[in-house]
CSV table of C-alpha atoms and ligand atoms in Angstrom, one decimal:
chain,number,residue,atom,x,y,z
B,226,MET,CA,-72.3,-80.6,28.7
B,227,ASN,CA,-73.8,-77.7,26.9
B,228,PRO,CA,-71.6,-75.6,24.6
B,229,ASN,CA,-71.4,-72.7,27.1
B,230,GLU,CA,-70.1,-75.0,29.7
B,231,LEU,CA,-67.3,-76.2,27.4
B,232,GLU,CA,-65.9,-72.6,27.6
B,233,LEU,CA,-65.4,-72.9,31.4
B,234,ASN,CA,-62.8,-74.9,33.3
B,235,TYR,CA,-63.3,-77.2,36.2
B,236,PRO,CA,-59.8,-77.3,37.7
B,237,LEU,CA,-60.9,-79.6,40.6
B,238,GLY,CA,-62.2,-82.3,38.3
B,239,ASP,CA,-65.4,-84.2,38.7
B,240,ALA,CA,-65.0,-85.6,42.2
B,241,LEU,CA,-67.8,-84.3,44.5
B,242,PRO,CA,-67.6,-84.3,48.3
B,243,ALA,CA,-69.7,-87.2,49.5
B,244,PRO,CA,-72.5,-86.5,51.9
B,245,GLY,CA,-71.1,-85.8,55.4
B,246,THR,CA,-67.6,-85.1,54.0
B,247,THR,CA,-65.7,-82.1,52.8
B,248,ARG,CA,-63.1,-81.3,50.2
B,249,GLU,CA,-60.4,-78.6,50.5
B,250,VAL,CA,-60.7,-76.3,47.4
B,251,ALA,CA,-58.2,-73.7,48.6
B,252,PRO,CA,-56.1,-73.3,51.7
B,253,GLY,CA,-58.5,-73.1,54.6
B,254,VAL,CA,-61.6,-73.4,52.3
B,255,ARG,CA,-63.6,-76.6,52.4
B,256,TRP,CA,-66.5,-77.5,50.1
B,257,LEU,CA,-69.5,-79.6,51.2
B,258,ARG,CA,-72.8,-80.5,49.6
B,259,MET,CA,-76.3,-80.9,51.0
B,260,ALA,CA,-79.2,-82.5,49.3
B,261,LEU,CA,-82.3,-80.5,48.2
B,262,PRO,CA,-85.8,-81.8,47.6
B,263,PHE,CA,-86.1,-79.9,44.3
B,264,ALA,CA,-85.1,-80.4,40.6
B,265,LEU,CA,-82.0,-78.6,41.7
B,266,ASP,CA,-80.9,-81.5,43.9
B,267,HIS,CA,-78.0,-80.1,45.9
B,268,ILE,CA,-76.5,-76.9,47.3
B,269,ASN,CA,-72.8,-76.2,47.9
B,270,LEU,CA,-71.8,-74.9,51.3
B,271,TRP,CA,-68.4,-73.6,52.4
B,272,LEU,CA,-66.3,-73.9,55.6
B,273,LEU,CA,-63.6,-71.3,56.1
B,274,ARG,CA,-60.9,-71.8,58.7
B,275,ASP,CA,-61.3,-69.0,61.2
B,276,ARG,CA,-59.9,-67.5,64.4
B,277,GLN,CA,-61.7,-64.9,66.5
B,278,ALA,CA,-60.3,-63.4,69.7
B,279,ASN,CA,-57.6,-66.2,69.7
B,280,VAL,CA,-60.3,-69.0,69.4
B,281,GLU,CA,-59.7,-71.3,66.5
B,282,GLY,CA,-62.7,-72.5,64.6
B,283,TRP,CA,-64.7,-72.2,61.4
B,284,THR,CA,-67.0,-69.8,59.6
B,285,VAL,CA,-69.9,-71.5,57.8
B,286,VAL,CA,-71.1,-70.0,54.5
B,287,ASP,CA,-74.7,-70.9,53.8
B,288,CYS,CA,-76.7,-73.5,55.7
B,289,GLY,CA,-79.0,-75.8,53.7
B,290,ILE,CA,-82.8,-76.1,54.2
B,291,SER,CA,-84.4,-76.8,57.5
B,292,ASN,CA,-85.1,-80.6,57.6
B,293,ASP,CA,-83.8,-83.6,59.6
B,294,ALA,CA,-81.6,-85.0,56.8
B,295,THR,CA,-79.7,-81.7,56.6
B,296,ARG,CA,-79.3,-81.5,60.4
B,297,THR,CA,-78.0,-85.1,60.4
B,298,ALA,CA,-75.5,-84.4,57.7
B,299,TRP,CA,-74.3,-81.3,59.6
B,300,GLU,CA,-73.8,-83.4,62.7
B,301,GLN,CA,-71.6,-85.8,60.8
B,302,ILE,CA,-69.6,-82.8,59.5
B,303,PHE,CA,-69.2,-81.4,63.0
B,304,ALA,CA,-68.1,-84.8,64.3
B,305,GLU,CA,-65.6,-85.7,61.6
B,306,GLN,CA,-64.6,-82.6,59.6
B,307,LEU,CA,-64.0,-79.6,61.9
B,308,GLU,CA,-60.9,-80.9,63.6
B,309,TRP,CA,-62.8,-80.8,66.9
B,310,LEU,CA,-63.1,-77.0,66.6
B,311,PRO,CA,-66.3,-74.9,67.0
B,312,VAL,CA,-68.3,-72.9,64.4
B,313,LEU,CA,-67.6,-69.3,65.2
B,314,ARG,CA,-69.9,-67.5,62.8
B,315,VAL,CA,-72.5,-68.2,60.0
B,316,ILE,CA,-72.5,-66.1,56.9
B,317,VAL,CA,-75.5,-66.3,54.6
B,318,THR,CA,-75.3,-65.0,51.0
B,319,HIS,CA,-79.0,-64.4,50.7
B,320,MET,CA,-82.5,-65.2,52.0
B,321,HIS,CA,-83.5,-68.1,49.8
B,322,PRO,CA,-84.5,-71.3,51.8
B,323,ASP,CA,-81.6,-73.5,50.7
B,324,HIS,CA,-79.2,-70.8,52.0
B,325,ILE,CA,-80.7,-69.5,55.2
B,326,GLY,CA,-83.0,-72.4,56.2
B,327,LEU,CA,-80.8,-73.8,59.0
B,328,ALA,CA,-79.2,-70.5,60.1
B,329,HIS,CA,-81.4,-70.5,63.3
B,330,TRP,CA,-80.3,-74.0,64.2
B,331,LEU,CA,-76.6,-73.5,63.4
B,332,THR,CA,-76.3,-70.2,65.3
B,333,GLU,CA,-78.1,-71.7,68.4
B,334,ARG,CA,-76.2,-74.9,68.2
B,335,TRP,CA,-72.9,-73.0,68.3
B,336,ASN,CA,-74.0,-69.9,70.1
B,337,CYS,CA,-72.7,-67.7,67.3
B,338,ARG,CA,-73.8,-64.8,65.1
B,339,LEU,CA,-75.5,-64.8,61.7
B,340,TRP,CA,-73.9,-62.4,59.2
B,341,ILE,CA,-76.1,-61.3,56.3
B,342,SER,CA,-77.3,-58.2,54.4
B,343,ALA,CA,-79.9,-56.1,56.2
B,344,THR,CA,-82.4,-56.4,53.4
B,345,ASP,CA,-82.2,-60.2,53.2
B,346,PHE,CA,-82.3,-60.5,57.0
B,347,GLY,CA,-85.5,-58.4,57.1
B,348,MET,CA,-87.2,-60.2,54.1
B,349,ALA,CA,-86.3,-63.6,55.5
B,350,ARG,CA,-87.9,-62.7,58.8
B,351,LEU,CA,-91.0,-61.4,57.1
B,352,SER,CA,-91.3,-64.3,54.7
B,353,SER,CA,-90.9,-66.9,57.4
B,354,GLN,CA,-93.8,-65.4,59.3
B,355,SER,CA,-96.1,-64.7,56.3
B,356,THR,CA,-97.1,-65.6,52.8
B,357,THR,CA,-95.1,-62.7,51.3
B,358,GLY,CA,-93.7,-63.3,47.8
B,359,PHE,CA,-93.5,-67.0,47.3
B,360,GLY,CA,-97.1,-68.4,47.1
B,361,GLY,CA,-100.6,-67.9,48.4
B,362,GLU,CA,-103.5,-65.8,47.4
B,363,ARG,CA,-101.6,-62.6,46.5
B,364,SER,CA,-99.1,-64.6,44.5
B,365,ALA,CA,-101.8,-66.3,42.5
B,366,ALA,CA,-103.6,-63.0,41.8
B,367,PHE,CA,-100.2,-61.5,40.6
B,368,PHE,CA,-99.6,-64.4,38.2
B,369,ALA,CA,-103.2,-64.1,36.9
B,370,SER,CA,-102.6,-60.4,36.2
B,371,HIS,CA,-99.8,-61.5,34.0
B,372,GLY,CA,-101.9,-64.0,32.0
B,373,LEU,CA,-101.7,-67.3,33.9
B,374,THR,CA,-105.2,-68.7,33.5
B,375,ASP,CA,-104.7,-72.5,34.0
B,376,PRO,CA,-106.9,-73.1,37.1
B,377,GLU,CA,-104.8,-76.1,38.2
B,378,ALA,CA,-101.6,-73.9,38.2
B,379,LEU,CA,-103.3,-71.1,40.0
B,380,ALA,CA,-104.7,-73.5,42.6
B,381,LYS,CA,-101.2,-74.9,43.2
B,382,VAL,CA,-99.8,-71.4,43.7
B,383,ARG,CA,-102.6,-70.6,46.2
B,384,ALA,CA,-102.0,-73.8,48.1
B,385,ARG,CA,-98.3,-72.9,48.4
B,386,SER,CA,-98.8,-70.2,51.0
B,387,ASN,CA,-96.5,-72.0,53.5
B,388,TYR,CA,-93.8,-72.5,50.9
B,389,TYR,CA,-91.1,-70.3,52.4
B,390,ALA,CA,-92.0,-70.9,56.1
B,391,GLY,CA,-92.0,-74.7,55.5
B,392,MET,CA,-88.3,-74.6,54.7
B,393,VAL,CA,-87.4,-71.6,56.9
B,394,PRO,CA,-89.5,-72.0,60.0
B,395,ARG,CA,-87.4,-69.5,62.0
B,396,VAL,CA,-84.7,-66.8,61.4
B,397,PRO,CA,-82.4,-65.7,64.2
B,398,ASP,CA,-83.5,-62.7,66.2
B,399,ALA,CA,-80.3,-60.8,65.7
B,400,TYR,CA,-77.7,-60.5,63.0
B,401,ARG,CA,-74.5,-58.7,62.0
B,402,ARG,CA,-74.8,-56.6,58.8
B,403,LEU,CA,-73.0,-57.2,55.6
B,404,THR,CA,-72.7,-54.2,53.2
B,405,ASP,CA,-71.3,-53.8,49.7
B,406,GLY,CA,-67.5,-53.4,49.9
B,407,LEU,CA,-67.2,-54.5,53.6
B,408,ALA,CA,-64.0,-56.4,54.3
B,409,VAL,CA,-64.6,-59.3,56.6
B,410,GLU,CA,-61.5,-60.8,58.2
B,411,ILE,CA,-61.8,-64.6,58.3
B,412,GLY,CA,-58.8,-66.6,59.6
B,413,GLY,CA,-56.4,-63.7,59.0
B,414,ARG,CA,-57.6,-63.2,55.4
B,415,ARG,CA,-59.8,-60.4,54.0
B,416,TRP,CA,-63.0,-61.4,52.2
B,417,ARG,CA,-64.7,-58.4,50.5
B,418,CYS,CA,-68.5,-58.4,50.1
B,419,ILE,CA,-69.8,-57.8,46.6
B,420,VAL,CA,-73.5,-56.9,46.4
B,421,GLY,CA,-75.8,-58.4,43.8
B,422,TYR,CA,-79.4,-57.4,43.0
B,423,GLY,CA,-82.1,-59.0,40.9
B,424,HIS,CA,-81.9,-62.6,42.2
B,425,ALA,CA,-82.5,-61.8,45.9
B,426,PRO,CA,-83.1,-58.5,47.5
B,427,GLU,CA,-79.4,-57.8,48.5
B,428,HIS,CA,-77.2,-60.8,47.8
B,429,MET,CA,-73.6,-60.8,49.1
B,430,ALA,CA,-70.8,-62.6,47.2
B,431,LEU,CA,-67.5,-62.9,49.0
B,432,HIS,CA,-64.1,-62.3,47.3
B,433,CYS,CA,-60.7,-63.2,48.8
B,434,GLU,CA,-58.0,-61.5,46.8
B,435,ASP,CA,-55.2,-63.4,48.7
B,436,LEU,CA,-56.6,-66.8,47.7
B,437,GLY,CA,-58.0,-65.8,44.3
B,438,VAL,CA,-61.4,-67.2,45.3
B,439,LEU,CA,-64.9,-65.9,44.8
B,440,ILE,CA,-67.9,-67.4,46.8
B,441,SER,CA,-70.4,-66.4,44.2
B,442,GLY,CA,-73.6,-67.7,45.8
B,443,ASP,CA,-76.4,-67.8,43.2
B,444,MET,CA,-75.2,-64.7,41.3
B,445,VAL,CA,-72.9,-66.6,39.0
B,446,LEU,CA,-73.6,-70.4,38.4
B,447,PRO,CA,-71.7,-72.5,35.8
B,448,ARG,CA,-74.5,-74.5,34.2
B,449,ILE,CA,-77.8,-72.9,34.8
B,450,SER,CA,-78.7,-69.2,34.5
B,451,THR,CA,-79.6,-67.6,37.8
B,452,ASN,CA,-83.3,-67.2,38.3
B,453,VAL,CA,-84.3,-63.5,37.9
B,454,SER,CA,-88.0,-63.0,38.7
B,455,VAL,CA,-90.6,-60.4,39.6
B,456,HIS,CA,-92.7,-61.3,42.7
B,457,ASP,CA,-96.0,-60.0,44.0
B,458,VAL,CA,-94.4,-58.2,46.9
B,459,GLU,CA,-92.7,-55.8,44.4
B,460,PRO,CA,-94.9,-56.0,41.4
B,461,GLU,CA,-93.2,-53.3,39.3
B,462,ALA,CA,-89.6,-54.5,39.9
B,463,ASP,CA,-87.0,-54.1,37.3
B,464,SER,CA,-85.1,-57.3,38.4
B,465,LEU,CA,-83.4,-58.0,35.2
B,466,ALA,CA,-81.8,-54.6,34.8
B,467,LEU,CA,-80.6,-54.8,38.4
B,468,PHE,CA,-79.2,-58.3,37.9
B,469,LEU,CA,-77.3,-57.4,34.7
B,470,ALA,CA,-75.9,-54.3,36.3
B,471,SER,CA,-74.8,-56.4,39.3
B,472,LEU,CA,-72.9,-58.8,37.0
B,473,ARG,CA,-70.6,-55.8,36.1
B,474,HIS,CA,-69.4,-55.8,39.7
B,475,PHE,CA,-67.4,-59.0,38.9
B,476,ASP,CA,-65.6,-57.4,35.9
B,477,ALA,CA,-62.9,-56.0,38.2
B,478,LEU,CA,-62.0,-59.4,39.6
B,479,PRO,CA,-59.0,-61.3,38.1
B,480,ALA,CA,-59.8,-63.5,35.2
B,481,GLU,CA,-58.3,-66.6,36.8
B,482,THR,CA,-60.5,-66.3,39.9
B,483,LEU,CA,-61.7,-69.7,41.2
B,484,VAL,CA,-65.5,-69.3,41.5
B,485,LEU,CA,-67.3,-71.3,44.2
B,486,PRO,CA,-71.0,-71.3,43.1
B,487,SER,CA,-73.9,-72.5,45.2
B,488,HIS,CA,-74.9,-75.1,42.6
B,489,GLY,CA,-72.7,-77.0,40.2
B,490,LYS,CA,-68.9,-77.4,40.5
B,491,PRO,CA,-66.2,-74.8,41.3
B,492,PHE,CA,-64.9,-73.3,38.0
B,493,THR,CA,-62.7,-70.8,36.4
B,494,GLY,CA,-63.8,-68.5,33.5
B,495,LEU,CA,-65.7,-65.9,35.6
B,496,HIS,CA,-65.7,-63.3,32.8
B,497,THR,CA,-66.6,-65.8,30.2
B,498,ARG,CA,-69.6,-66.9,32.3
B,499,THR,CA,-70.8,-63.3,33.0
B,500,ARG,CA,-70.5,-62.6,29.2
B,501,GLN,CA,-72.6,-65.7,28.5
B,502,LEU,CA,-75.2,-64.5,30.9
B,503,HIS,CA,-75.4,-61.1,29.3
B,504,GLN,CA,-75.7,-62.7,25.9
B,505,HIS,CA,-78.4,-65.1,27.1
B,506,HIS,CA,-80.6,-62.3,28.4
B,507,ASP,CA,-79.8,-60.1,25.4
B,508,GLU,CA,-81.2,-62.9,23.2
B,509,ARG,CA,-84.3,-63.3,25.4
B,510,LEU,CA,-84.9,-59.5,25.3
B,511,ALA,CA,-84.6,-59.5,21.5
B,512,GLU,CA,-87.3,-62.3,21.3
B,513,VAL,CA,-89.6,-60.3,23.7
B,514,ARG,CA,-89.1,-57.2,21.6
B,515,THR,CA,-90.0,-59.0,18.4
B,516,ALA,CA,-93.1,-60.7,19.9
B,517,CYS,CA,-94.4,-57.4,21.4
B,518,ALA,CA,-93.9,-55.6,18.1
B,519,GLU,CA,-96.2,-58.1,16.4
B,520,ARG,CA,-99.0,-57.8,18.9
B,521,PRO,CA,-99.5,-56.9,22.6
B,522,CYS,CA,-98.3,-59.7,24.8
B,523,HIS,CA,-98.7,-60.7,28.4
B,524,ALA,CA,-96.1,-62.7,30.3
B,525,ALA,CA,-97.8,-66.0,29.9
B,526,ASP,CA,-98.0,-65.5,26.1
B,527,LEU,CA,-94.2,-65.3,26.1
B,528,LEU,CA,-93.5,-68.7,27.8
B,529,PRO,CA,-93.3,-70.7,24.5
B,530,VAL,CA,-91.2,-67.9,23.0
B,531,LEU,CA,-88.7,-67.8,25.9
B,532,PHE,CA,-88.6,-71.4,27.1
B,533,LYS,CA,-89.3,-73.5,24.0
B,534,ARG,CA,-90.1,-76.6,26.0
B,535,LYS,CA,-93.0,-78.1,28.0
B,536,LEU,CA,-93.0,-76.7,31.5
B,537,ASP,CA,-94.5,-78.4,34.5
B,538,LEU,CA,-96.6,-76.4,37.0
B,539,HIS,CA,-93.6,-75.7,39.3
B,540,GLN,CA,-91.4,-74.6,36.4
B,541,THR,CA,-94.3,-72.5,35.0
B,542,THR,CA,-94.4,-70.3,38.0
B,543,PHE,CA,-90.6,-69.7,37.9
B,544,ALA,CA,-90.9,-69.1,34.1
B,545,ILE,CA,-93.7,-66.5,34.4
B,546,GLY,CA,-91.6,-64.6,37.0
B,547,GLU,CA,-88.7,-64.6,34.5
B,548,SER,CA,-91.0,-63.6,31.6
B,549,ILE,CA,-92.3,-60.6,33.7
B,550,ALA,CA,-88.7,-59.6,34.4
B,551,HIS,CA,-87.8,-59.5,30.7
B,552,LEU,CA,-91.0,-57.5,29.9
B,553,HIS,CA,-90.3,-55.1,32.7
B,554,ALA,CA,-86.7,-54.5,31.6
B,555,LEU,CA,-88.0,-53.2,28.2
B,556,TRP,CA,-91.0,-51.4,29.9
B,557,HIS,CA,-88.7,-49.5,32.3
B,558,ALA,CA,-86.3,-48.8,29.4
B,559,GLY,CA,-89.1,-47.1,27.6
B,560,GLU,CA,-89.2,-49.6,24.7
B,561,LEU,CA,-92.6,-51.1,25.7
B,562,GLU,CA,-95.7,-49.7,27.2
B,563,ARG,CA,-98.3,-51.6,29.2
B,564,GLU,CA,-102.0,-51.6,29.6
B,565,ALA,CA,-104.4,-53.6,31.7
B,566,ASP,CA,-107.4,-55.1,29.9
B,567,ALA,CA,-110.9,-55.4,31.4
B,568,ASP,CA,-109.8,-58.5,33.4
B,569,GLY,CA,-106.8,-56.6,34.8
B,570,VAL,CA,-104.3,-58.6,32.7
B,571,TRP,CA,-101.2,-56.5,31.8
B,572,ARG,CA,-100.3,-56.6,28.1
B,573,PHE,CA,-97.1,-55.0,26.8
B,574,ARG,CA,-96.7,-53.5,23.3
B,575,ALA,CA,-93.8,-51.8,21.5
B,576,VAL,CA,-93.8,-48.0,21.9
F,136,ZN,ZN1,-81.1,-68.1,45.5
């Protein structure tokens, strides 16, 4: 356990729900886990006991990626964990493949509606039909313009043009819109949507005051810091400033709130965790400030400064996105200026 994690509490202990099973974490709230084929080896999904127009059933929150293993695990959940009741609705916190991947299958399987923010619905539809944002030629050119020169790494990014569509082959044709502050009634309880920017286009966390429970999605995770990147589709984005401002939305929630994150274990210590995240990024920003005061730097220059460990190719692409996000935060704040060299590579220097 890292020192930051010791400041959090895991009131449910270490017992994880086994594949195909669920664990009740609050009245009417069940936790399940699905495997992922990444370094991040699992995602947490949630089942909320629901009732709509006098029909008893469940709301599913997040879906898992689209593959046979996840579908099989869901079938086991349906057969053994739903008390023979139907799924009435699918809520998706944001557009990333592990969250929205099987939304098309779940909503067709149960003839029910997808609920998601408009921005993430649109971006998921676009990304599942194109190479926008997560790999391919434009992505490689974008990383190159931030100093990535390793031909092997660039070739890998180029080859990844099907990255998103491979895990999200389809997105439902229609949806119901979630907006910041919207109260969604689920099983007679109100769950309020809390918007978050910087990790995904328009991420929705869900807070139930009655239960003292926050479904935090990827905005607040107990062990790892949320990925905050700049992508080629929005090359001047100020993702980090958006993310840090979004964390403030959780300040108003009660300190004892039980946080249900998409990765890791349910925990308490929400305000401690958001403070740790602010501190983590403040420290990274200070390092970027110092480096750019010494000499103009591009995002790839800063990888050893920010990450201090050997990165594999996959980690390198994530890390460059994070590095750009930190440079952009200082650039948009007026602390750095940027200039492209003859090769079109952006370098940032202190103003
Ligand atoms: Zn995510």
